[in-house]
Coordinates of C-alpha atoms and ligand atoms in Angstrom, one line a residue:
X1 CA 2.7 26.6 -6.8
X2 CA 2.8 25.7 -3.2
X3 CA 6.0 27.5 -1.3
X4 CA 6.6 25.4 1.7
X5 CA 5.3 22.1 2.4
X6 CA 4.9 20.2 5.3
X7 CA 5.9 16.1 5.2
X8 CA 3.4 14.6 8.2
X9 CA 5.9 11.2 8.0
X10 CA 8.6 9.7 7.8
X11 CA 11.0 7.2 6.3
X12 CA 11.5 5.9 3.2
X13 CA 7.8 7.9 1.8
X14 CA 9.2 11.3 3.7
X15 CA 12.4 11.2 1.5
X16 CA 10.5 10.6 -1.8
X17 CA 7.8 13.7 -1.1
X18 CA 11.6 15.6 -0.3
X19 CA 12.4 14.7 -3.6
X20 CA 9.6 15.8 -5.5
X21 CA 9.5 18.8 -4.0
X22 CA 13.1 19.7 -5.0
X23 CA 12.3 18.9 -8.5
X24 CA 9.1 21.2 -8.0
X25 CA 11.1 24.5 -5.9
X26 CA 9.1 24.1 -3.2
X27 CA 11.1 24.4 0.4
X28 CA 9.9 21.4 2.9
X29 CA 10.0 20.8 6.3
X30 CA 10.3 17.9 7.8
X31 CA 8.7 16.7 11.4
X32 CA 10.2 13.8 13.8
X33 CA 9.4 12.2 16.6
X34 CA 12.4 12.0 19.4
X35 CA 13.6 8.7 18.5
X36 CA 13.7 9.8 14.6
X37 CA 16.5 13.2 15.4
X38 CA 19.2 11.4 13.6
X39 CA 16.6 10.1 10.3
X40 CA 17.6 10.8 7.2
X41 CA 14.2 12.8 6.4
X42 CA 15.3 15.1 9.0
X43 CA 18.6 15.9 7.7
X44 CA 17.3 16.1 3.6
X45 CA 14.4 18.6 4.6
X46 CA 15.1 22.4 4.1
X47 CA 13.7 22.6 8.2
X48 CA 12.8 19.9 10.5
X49 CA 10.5 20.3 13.5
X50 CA 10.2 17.6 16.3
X51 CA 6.6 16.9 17.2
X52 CA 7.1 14.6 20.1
X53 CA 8.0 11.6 21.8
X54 CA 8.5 8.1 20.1
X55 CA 5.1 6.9 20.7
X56 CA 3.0 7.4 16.8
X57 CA -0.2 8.5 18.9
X58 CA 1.8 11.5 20.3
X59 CA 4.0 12.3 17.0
X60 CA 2.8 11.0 13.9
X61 CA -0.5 10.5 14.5
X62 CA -1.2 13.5 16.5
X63 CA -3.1 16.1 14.3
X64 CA -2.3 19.2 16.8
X65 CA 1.3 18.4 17.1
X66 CA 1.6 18.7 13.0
X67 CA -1.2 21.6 12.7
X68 CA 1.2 23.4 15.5
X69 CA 3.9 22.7 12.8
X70 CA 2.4 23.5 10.2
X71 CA 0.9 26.8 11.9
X72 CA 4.4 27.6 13.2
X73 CA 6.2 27.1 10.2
X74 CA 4.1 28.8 7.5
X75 CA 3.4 25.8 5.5
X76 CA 1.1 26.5 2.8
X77 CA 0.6 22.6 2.0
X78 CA 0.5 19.6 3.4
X79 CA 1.6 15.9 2.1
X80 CA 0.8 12.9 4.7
X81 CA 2.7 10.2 2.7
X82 CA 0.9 6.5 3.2
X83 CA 0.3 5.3 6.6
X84 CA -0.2 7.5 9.8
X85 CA -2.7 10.5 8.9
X86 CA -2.9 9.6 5.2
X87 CA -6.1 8.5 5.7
X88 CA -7.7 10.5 8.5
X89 CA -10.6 12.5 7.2
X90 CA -10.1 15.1 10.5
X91 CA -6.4 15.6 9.4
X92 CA -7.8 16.6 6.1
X93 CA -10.2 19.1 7.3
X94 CA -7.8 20.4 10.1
X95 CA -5.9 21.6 6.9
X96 CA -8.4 22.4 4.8
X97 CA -9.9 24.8 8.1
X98 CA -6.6 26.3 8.6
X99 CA -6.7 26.9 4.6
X100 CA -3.3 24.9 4.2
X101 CA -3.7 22.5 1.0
X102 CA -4.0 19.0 2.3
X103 CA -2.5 16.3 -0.6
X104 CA -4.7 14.6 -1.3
X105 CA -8.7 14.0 -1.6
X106 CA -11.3 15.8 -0.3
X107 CA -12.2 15.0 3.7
X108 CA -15.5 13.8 2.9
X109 CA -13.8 11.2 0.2
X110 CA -11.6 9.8 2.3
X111 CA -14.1 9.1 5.3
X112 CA -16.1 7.3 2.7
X113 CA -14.1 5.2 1.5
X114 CA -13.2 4.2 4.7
X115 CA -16.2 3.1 5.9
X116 CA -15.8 -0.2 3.9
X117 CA -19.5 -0.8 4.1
X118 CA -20.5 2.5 2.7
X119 CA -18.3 2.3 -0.2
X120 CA -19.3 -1.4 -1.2
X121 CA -23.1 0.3 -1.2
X122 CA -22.0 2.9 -3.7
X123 CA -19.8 0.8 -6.0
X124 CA -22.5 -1.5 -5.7
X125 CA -24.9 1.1 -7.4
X126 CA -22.8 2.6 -10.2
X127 CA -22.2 -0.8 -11.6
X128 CA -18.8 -1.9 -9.9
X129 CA -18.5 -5.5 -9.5
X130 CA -18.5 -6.3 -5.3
X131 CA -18.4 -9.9 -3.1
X132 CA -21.3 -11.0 -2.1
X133 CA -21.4 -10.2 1.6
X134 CA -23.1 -8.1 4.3
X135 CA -25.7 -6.0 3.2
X136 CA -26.2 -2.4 4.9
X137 CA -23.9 -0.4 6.9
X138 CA -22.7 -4.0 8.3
X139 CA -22.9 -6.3 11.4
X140 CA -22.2 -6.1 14.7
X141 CA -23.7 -8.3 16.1
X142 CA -23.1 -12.3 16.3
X143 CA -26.5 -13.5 15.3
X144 CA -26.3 -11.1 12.6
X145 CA -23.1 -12.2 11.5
X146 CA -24.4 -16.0 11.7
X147 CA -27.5 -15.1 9.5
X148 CA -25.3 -13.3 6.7
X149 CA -22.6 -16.6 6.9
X150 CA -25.8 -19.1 6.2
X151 CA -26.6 -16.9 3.5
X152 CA -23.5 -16.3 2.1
X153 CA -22.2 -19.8 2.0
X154 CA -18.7 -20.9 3.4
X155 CA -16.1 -19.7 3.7
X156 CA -16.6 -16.0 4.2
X157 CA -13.9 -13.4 5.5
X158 CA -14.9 -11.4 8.0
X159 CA -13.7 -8.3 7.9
X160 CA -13.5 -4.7 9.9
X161 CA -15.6 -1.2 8.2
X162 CA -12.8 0.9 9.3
X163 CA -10.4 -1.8 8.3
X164 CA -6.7 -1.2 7.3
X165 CA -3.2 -3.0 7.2
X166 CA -5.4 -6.8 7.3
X167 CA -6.6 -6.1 10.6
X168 CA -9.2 -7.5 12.1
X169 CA -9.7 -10.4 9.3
X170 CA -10.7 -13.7 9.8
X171 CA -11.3 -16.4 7.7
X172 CA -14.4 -18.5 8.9
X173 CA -14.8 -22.3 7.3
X174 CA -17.9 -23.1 9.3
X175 CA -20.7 -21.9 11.4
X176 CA -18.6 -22.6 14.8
X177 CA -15.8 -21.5 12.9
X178 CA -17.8 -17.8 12.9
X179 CA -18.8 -17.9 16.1
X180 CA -15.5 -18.2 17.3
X181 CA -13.9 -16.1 15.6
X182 CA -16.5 -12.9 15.1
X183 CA -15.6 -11.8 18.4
X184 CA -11.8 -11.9 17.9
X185 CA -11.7 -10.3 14.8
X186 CA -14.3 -7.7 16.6
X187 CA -12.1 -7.3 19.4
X188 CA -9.1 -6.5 16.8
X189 CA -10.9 -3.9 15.0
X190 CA -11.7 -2.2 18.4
X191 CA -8.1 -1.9 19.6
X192 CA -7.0 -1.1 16.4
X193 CA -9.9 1.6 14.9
X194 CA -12.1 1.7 17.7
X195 CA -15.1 0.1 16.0
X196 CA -17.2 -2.3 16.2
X197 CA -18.5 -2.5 13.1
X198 CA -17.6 -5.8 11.0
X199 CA -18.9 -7.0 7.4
X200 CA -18.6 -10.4 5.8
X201 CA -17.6 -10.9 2.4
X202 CA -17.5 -14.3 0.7
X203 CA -14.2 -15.2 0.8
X204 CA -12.2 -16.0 -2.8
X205 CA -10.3 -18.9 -3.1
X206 CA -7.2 -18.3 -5.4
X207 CA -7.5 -15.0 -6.1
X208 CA -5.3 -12.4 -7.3
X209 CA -5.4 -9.1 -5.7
X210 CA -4.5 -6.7 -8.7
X211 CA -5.0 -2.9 -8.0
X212 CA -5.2 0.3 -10.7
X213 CA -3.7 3.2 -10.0
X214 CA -5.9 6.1 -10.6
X215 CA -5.2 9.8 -11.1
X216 CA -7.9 12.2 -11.3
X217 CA -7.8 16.1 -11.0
X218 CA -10.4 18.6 -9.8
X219 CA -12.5 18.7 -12.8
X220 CA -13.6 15.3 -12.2
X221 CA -11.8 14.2 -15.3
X222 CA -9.8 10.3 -13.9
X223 CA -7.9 7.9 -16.0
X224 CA -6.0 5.1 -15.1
X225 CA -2.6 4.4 -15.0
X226 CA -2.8 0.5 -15.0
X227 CA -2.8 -2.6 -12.9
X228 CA -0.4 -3.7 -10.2
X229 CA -0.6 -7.7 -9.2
X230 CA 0.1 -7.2 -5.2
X231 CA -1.0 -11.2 -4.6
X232 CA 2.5 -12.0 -2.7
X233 CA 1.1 -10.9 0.8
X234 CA 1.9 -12.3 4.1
X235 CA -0.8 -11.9 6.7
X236 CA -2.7 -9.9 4.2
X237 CA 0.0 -7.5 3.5
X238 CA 2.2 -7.0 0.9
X239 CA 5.4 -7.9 0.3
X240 CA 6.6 -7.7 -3.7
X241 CA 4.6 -6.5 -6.0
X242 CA 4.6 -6.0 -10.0
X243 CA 3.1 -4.4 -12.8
X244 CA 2.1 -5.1 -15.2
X245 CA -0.2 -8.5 -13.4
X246 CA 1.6 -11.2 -15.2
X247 CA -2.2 -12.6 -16.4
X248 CA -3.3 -9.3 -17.6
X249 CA -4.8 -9.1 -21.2
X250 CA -5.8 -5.4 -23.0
X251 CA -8.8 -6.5 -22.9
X252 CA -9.4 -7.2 -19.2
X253 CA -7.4 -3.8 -18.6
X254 CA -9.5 -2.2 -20.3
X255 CA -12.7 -3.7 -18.2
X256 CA -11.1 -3.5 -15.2
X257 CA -9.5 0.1 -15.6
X258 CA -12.7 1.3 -16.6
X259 CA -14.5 0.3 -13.4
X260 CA -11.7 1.3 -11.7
X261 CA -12.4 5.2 -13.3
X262 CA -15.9 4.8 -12.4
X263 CA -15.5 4.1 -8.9
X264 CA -13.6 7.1 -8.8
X265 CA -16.0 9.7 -10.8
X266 CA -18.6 8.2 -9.1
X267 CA -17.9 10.5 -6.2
X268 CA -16.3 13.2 -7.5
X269 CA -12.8 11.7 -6.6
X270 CA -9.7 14.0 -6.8
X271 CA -5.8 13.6 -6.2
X272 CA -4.4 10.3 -6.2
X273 CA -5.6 7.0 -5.2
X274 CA -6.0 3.4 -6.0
X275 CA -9.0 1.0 -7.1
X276 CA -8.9 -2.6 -5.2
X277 CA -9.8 -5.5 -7.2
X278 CA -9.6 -9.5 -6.4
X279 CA -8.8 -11.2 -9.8
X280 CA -11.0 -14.8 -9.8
X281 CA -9.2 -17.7 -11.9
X282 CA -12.0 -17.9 -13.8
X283 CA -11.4 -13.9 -15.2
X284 CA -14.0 -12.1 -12.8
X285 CA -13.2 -9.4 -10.5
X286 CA -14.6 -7.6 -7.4
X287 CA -14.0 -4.1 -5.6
X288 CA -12.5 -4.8 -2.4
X289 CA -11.7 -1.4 -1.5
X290 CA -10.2 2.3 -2.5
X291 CA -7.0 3.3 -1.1
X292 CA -7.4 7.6 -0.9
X293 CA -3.2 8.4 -1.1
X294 CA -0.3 7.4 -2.6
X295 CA 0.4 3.6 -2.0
X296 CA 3.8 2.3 -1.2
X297 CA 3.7 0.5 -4.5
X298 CA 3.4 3.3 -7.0
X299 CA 7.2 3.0 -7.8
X300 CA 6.6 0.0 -10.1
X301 CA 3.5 2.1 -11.9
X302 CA 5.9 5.0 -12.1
X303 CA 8.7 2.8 -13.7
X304 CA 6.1 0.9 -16.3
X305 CA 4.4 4.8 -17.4
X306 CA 7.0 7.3 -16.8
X307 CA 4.9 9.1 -14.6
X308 CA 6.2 10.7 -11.6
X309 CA 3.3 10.3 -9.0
X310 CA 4.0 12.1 -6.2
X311 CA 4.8 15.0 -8.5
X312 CA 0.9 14.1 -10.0
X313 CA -0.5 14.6 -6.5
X314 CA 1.4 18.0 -5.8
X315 CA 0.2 19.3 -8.9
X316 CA -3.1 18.3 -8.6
X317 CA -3.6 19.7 -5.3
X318 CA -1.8 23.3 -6.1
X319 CA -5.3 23.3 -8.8
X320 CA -3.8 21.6 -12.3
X321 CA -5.5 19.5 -14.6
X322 CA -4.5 16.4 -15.7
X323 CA -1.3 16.4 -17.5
X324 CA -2.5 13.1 -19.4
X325 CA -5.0 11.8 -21.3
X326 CA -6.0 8.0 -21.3
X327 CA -5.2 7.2 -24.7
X328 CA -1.6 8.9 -24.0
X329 CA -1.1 6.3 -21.5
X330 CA 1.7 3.9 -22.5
X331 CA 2.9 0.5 -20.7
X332 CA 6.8 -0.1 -21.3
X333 CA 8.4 -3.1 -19.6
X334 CA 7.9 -4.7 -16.6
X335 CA 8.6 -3.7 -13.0
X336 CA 9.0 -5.3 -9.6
X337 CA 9.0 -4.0 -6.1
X338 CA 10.1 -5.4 -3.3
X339 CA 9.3 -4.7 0.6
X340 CA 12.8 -4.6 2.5
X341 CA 11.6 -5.4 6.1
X342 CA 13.8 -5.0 9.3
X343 CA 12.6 -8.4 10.3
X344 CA 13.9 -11.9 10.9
X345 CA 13.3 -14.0 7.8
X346 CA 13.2 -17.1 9.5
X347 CA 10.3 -16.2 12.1
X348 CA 9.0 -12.3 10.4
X349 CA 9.4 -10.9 13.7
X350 CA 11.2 -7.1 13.1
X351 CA 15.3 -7.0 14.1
X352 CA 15.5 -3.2 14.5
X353 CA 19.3 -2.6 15.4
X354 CA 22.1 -0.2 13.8
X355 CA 23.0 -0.3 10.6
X356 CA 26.7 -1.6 10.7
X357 CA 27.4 -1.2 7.1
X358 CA 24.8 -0.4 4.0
X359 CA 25.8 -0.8 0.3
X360 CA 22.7 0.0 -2.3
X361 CA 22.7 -1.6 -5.1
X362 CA 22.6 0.5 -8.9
X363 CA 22.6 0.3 -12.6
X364 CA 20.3 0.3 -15.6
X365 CA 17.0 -0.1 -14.2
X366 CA 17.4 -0.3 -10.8
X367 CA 16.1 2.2 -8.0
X368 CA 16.5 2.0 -4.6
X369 CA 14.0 4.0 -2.2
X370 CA 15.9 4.0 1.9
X371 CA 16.3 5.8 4.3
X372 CA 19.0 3.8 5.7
X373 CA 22.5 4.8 6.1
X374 CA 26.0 3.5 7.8
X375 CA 25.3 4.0 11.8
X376 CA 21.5 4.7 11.6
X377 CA 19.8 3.2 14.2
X378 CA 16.3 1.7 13.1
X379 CA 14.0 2.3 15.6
X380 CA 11.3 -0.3 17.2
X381 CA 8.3 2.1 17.5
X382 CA 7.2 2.4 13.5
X383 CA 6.9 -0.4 10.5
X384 CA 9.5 -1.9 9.9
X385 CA 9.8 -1.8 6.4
X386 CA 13.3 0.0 5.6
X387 CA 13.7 0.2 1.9
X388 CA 12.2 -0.3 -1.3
X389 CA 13.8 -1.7 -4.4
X390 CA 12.2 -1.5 -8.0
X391 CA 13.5 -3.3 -10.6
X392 CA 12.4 -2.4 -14.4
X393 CA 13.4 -4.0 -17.2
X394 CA 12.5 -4.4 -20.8
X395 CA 10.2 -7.9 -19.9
X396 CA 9.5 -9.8 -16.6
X397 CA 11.9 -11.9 -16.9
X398 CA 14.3 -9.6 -17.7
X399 CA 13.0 -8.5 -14.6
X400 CA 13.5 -10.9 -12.6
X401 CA 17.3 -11.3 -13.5
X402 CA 17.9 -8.0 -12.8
X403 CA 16.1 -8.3 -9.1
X404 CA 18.4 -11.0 -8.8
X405 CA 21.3 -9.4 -9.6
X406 CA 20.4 -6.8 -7.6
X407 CA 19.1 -8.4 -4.4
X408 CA 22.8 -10.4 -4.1
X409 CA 24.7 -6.9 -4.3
X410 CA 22.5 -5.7 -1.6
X411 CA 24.2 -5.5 1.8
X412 CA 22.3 -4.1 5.2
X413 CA 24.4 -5.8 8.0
X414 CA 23.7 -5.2 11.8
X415 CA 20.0 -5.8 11.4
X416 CA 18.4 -8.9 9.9
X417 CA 16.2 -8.5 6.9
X418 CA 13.9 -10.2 4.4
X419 CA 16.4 -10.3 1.5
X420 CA 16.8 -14.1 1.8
X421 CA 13.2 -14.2 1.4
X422 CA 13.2 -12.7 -1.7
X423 CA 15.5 -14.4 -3.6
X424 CA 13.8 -17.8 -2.7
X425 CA 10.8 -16.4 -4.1
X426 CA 12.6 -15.3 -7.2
X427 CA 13.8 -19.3 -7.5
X428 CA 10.2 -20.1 -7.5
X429 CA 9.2 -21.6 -10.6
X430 CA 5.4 -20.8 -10.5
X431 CA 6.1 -17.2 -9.5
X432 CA 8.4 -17.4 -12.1
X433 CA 5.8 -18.6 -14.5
X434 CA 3.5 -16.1 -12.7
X435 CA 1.3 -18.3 -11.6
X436 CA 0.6 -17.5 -8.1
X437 CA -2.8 -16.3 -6.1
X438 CA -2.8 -14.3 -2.9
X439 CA -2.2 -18.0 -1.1
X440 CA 1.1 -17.8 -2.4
X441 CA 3.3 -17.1 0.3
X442 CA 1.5 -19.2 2.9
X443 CA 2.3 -22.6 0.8
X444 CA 5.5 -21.4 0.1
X445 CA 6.8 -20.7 4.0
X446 CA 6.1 -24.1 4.5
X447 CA 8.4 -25.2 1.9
X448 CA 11.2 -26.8 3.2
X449 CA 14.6 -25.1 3.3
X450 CA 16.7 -24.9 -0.2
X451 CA 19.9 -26.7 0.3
X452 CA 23.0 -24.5 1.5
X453 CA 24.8 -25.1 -2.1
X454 CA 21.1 -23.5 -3.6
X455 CA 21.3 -20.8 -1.1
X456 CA 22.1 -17.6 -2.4
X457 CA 24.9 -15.1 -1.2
X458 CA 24.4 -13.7 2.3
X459 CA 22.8 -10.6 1.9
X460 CA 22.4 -9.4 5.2
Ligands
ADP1 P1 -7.1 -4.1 4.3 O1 -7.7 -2.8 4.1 O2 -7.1 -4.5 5.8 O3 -5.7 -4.2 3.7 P2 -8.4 -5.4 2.1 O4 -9.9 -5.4 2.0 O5 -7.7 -4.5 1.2 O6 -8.1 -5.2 3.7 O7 -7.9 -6.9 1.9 C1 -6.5 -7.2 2.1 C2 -6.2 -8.6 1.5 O8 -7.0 -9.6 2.0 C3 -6.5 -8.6 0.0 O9 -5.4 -8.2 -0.7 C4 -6.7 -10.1 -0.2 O10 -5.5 -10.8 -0.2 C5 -7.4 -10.5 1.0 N1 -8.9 -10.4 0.8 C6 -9.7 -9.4 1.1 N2 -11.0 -9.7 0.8 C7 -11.0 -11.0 0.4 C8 -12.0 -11.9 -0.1 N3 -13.3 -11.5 -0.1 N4 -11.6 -13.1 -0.4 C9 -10.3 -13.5 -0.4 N5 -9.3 -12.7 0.0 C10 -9.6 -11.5 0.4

């Protein structure tokens, strides 16, 4: 087992690595950039190393600051946590070159399945259902674009190859709608991954984006841990998410988990990772893409199997089999996550500020991941998202009470959050009923206000 290992982020994923390394006895070290010395990461590591200034280009996302770290410190592994490096194929081989153990998949996996494109060609060929869209290794130009839009039919999304976090993503209703927006959503992929590369995909009306967690070892032997219904996005990014999908029957897990286990032995996949599906209403389903690390998510899979994940990915990168079979895989309950932003909930725009006063709320079957605390100052430089809370519960609506319960007992004053948020989407009767697609929370911001005696406690 791996000695020392080295956390390349931060936040509320930093702590969580921390932890299953304690349970594991393996010493970590923590790195920081200058406006994260007082972060709770920095204090729970065994060591902490600062690797520069605030900016994420010269700290976080800077692979010879952390191989200087890693280097200097005698770590013998590495995690990266989601975001940042987590899916930089050049981190991966800077360990790999420096024989550190990287967590996570192999270099050449993680460069492939982030060239969109590429990996749409090769789920394409073993038999995974894709979108019709752009054929090849995509499009950039217009004309191209305009020739795959009259084939495909309206509305398509148009989309980045090295896409990530919705970026880049249009939706075009119309010829002139594409030829407007191409070059915007070009221009968006080029500041944020430095390509220029785009695909179209026709675009699903009404779907559900529902994801399965795979694990898979070294001996190319994957199974699935089951679905997680992630539809409640806002700008194409998540904001609660559940598992198990409130529409899901054995028998489409068992369709859909097995292309999801395909997609991953296709190429030899190893470590953690997750399988990308949109759910049509009318029971279909399509890759949309593989995420190659640990998702912020995997809580509610954790709470619904009883599988620690992050442990999984440790173990399977120090060189151990699986620890499961498929058949041992059990479902019990229901589980709900939900994203606590630093962010107005009024307008989404982030409220970073000091934490005046935090109270987490406890019990039965509810988990709290932070890493806020009384006086911490959350900086404006990195995502906003502060805290995690998973509920699980014996049934989703079980569920749902407890979220409740839990969400009112929350307090975080000093910064504004999207608590309130929350809760209205918890009064929701068609989330409620789980009827929702990944239009959900657009219709739903335009709903009018609730009236003050319907709203619910202040919670921030
Ligand atoms: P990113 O990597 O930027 O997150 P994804 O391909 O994972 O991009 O898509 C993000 C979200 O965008 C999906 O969860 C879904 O809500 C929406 N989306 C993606 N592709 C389509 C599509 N073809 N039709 C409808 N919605 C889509």
């Amino acid at each position: 087992m791996f000695k020392k290992l080295l956390i390349a982020n931060r936040g509320t994923i930093a702590i969580r690595i921390i932890r299953a390394c304690r349970e594991l006895g393996i010493k970590t070290i923590a790195v920081y950039s200058t406006a994260d010395r007082d972060a709770l990461h920095v204090q729970m590591a065994d060591e902490a190393v600062c690797i520069g200034p605030a900016a994420a280009e010269d700290s976080y996302l800077s692979i010879p600051a952390i191989m200087s770290a890693v280097l200097t410190y005698g770590a013998d592994a590495v995690h990266p946590g989601y975001g940042f490096l987590s899916e930089n194929g050049d981190f991966a081989e800077a360990c790999r070159r420096s024989n550190v153990n990287f967590v996570g998949p192999r270099a050449r996996h993680i460069r492939l399945m982030g060239d969109k494109p590429r990996a749409r060609r090769i789920m394409k060929r073993a038999g995974v259902p894709i979108l019709p869209g752009s054929e090849g290794t995509g499009v950039t130009e217009l004309r191209d674009a305009l020739n795959d839009g009259a084939r495909l039919g309206y509305p398509v999304l148009i989309k980045a190859a090295a896409g990530g976090g919705g970026k880049g993503m249009r939706i075009a209703t119309s010829e002139a709608d594409l030829r407007k927006l191409f070059p915007l959503a070009q221009a968006e992929s080029m500041a944020a991954f430095g390509s220029r590369t785009m695909y179209l995909e026709k675009y699903l009306q009404e779907a559900r984006h529902v994801e399965f967690q795979i694990v898979a070892d070294n001996n190319r032997k994957a199974l699935h841990l089951g679905e997680r219904d992630c539809s409640l996005q806002r700008r194409h990014q998540k904001v609660l998410e559940e598992a198990p999908c409130p529409v899901m029957t054995p028998r489409l897990r068992a369709r859909m988990g097995k292309a999801a286990v395909r997609a991953a032995e296709v190429v030899g996949y190893a470590n953690v990772g997750t399988v990308e599906f949109l759910l049509a209403p009318d029971g279909e389903f399509y890759f949309i893409e593989m995420n190659t690390r640990i998702q912020v998510e995997h809580g509610v899979t954790e709470m619904v199997t009883g599988t620690d994940l992050v442990r999984e990915s440790i173990l399977i990168a120090a060189g151990a089999p699986l620890s499961l079979r498929q058949r041992e895989v059990e479902f019990d309950g229901a589980a709900i996550e939900f994203r606590v932003y630093a962010e107005d909930p009024e307008t989404g725009l982030p409220s970073p500020g000091i934490v005046a006063n935090h109270h987490a709320p406890g019990g039965l079957g509810v988990r709290v991941e932070t890493a806020l605390y009384d006086g911490y100052r959350v900086p404006v430089h990195y995502d906003p998202l502060i805290a995690k809370l998973i509920v699980h519960a014996s049934d989703r609506r079980a569920a749902i009470n407890r979220a409740k319960a839990a969400l009112h007992e929350y307090v975080i004053q000093g910064i504004k959050t999207n608590i309130p948020l929350h809760l209205r989407i918890l009064e929701d009767e068609d989330f409620v009923q789980g009827r929702f697609s990944t239009n959900f929370l657009k219709r739903f911001e335009r709903r009018p206000e609730p009236a003050p005696e319907a709203r619910l406690a202040k919670a921030s």
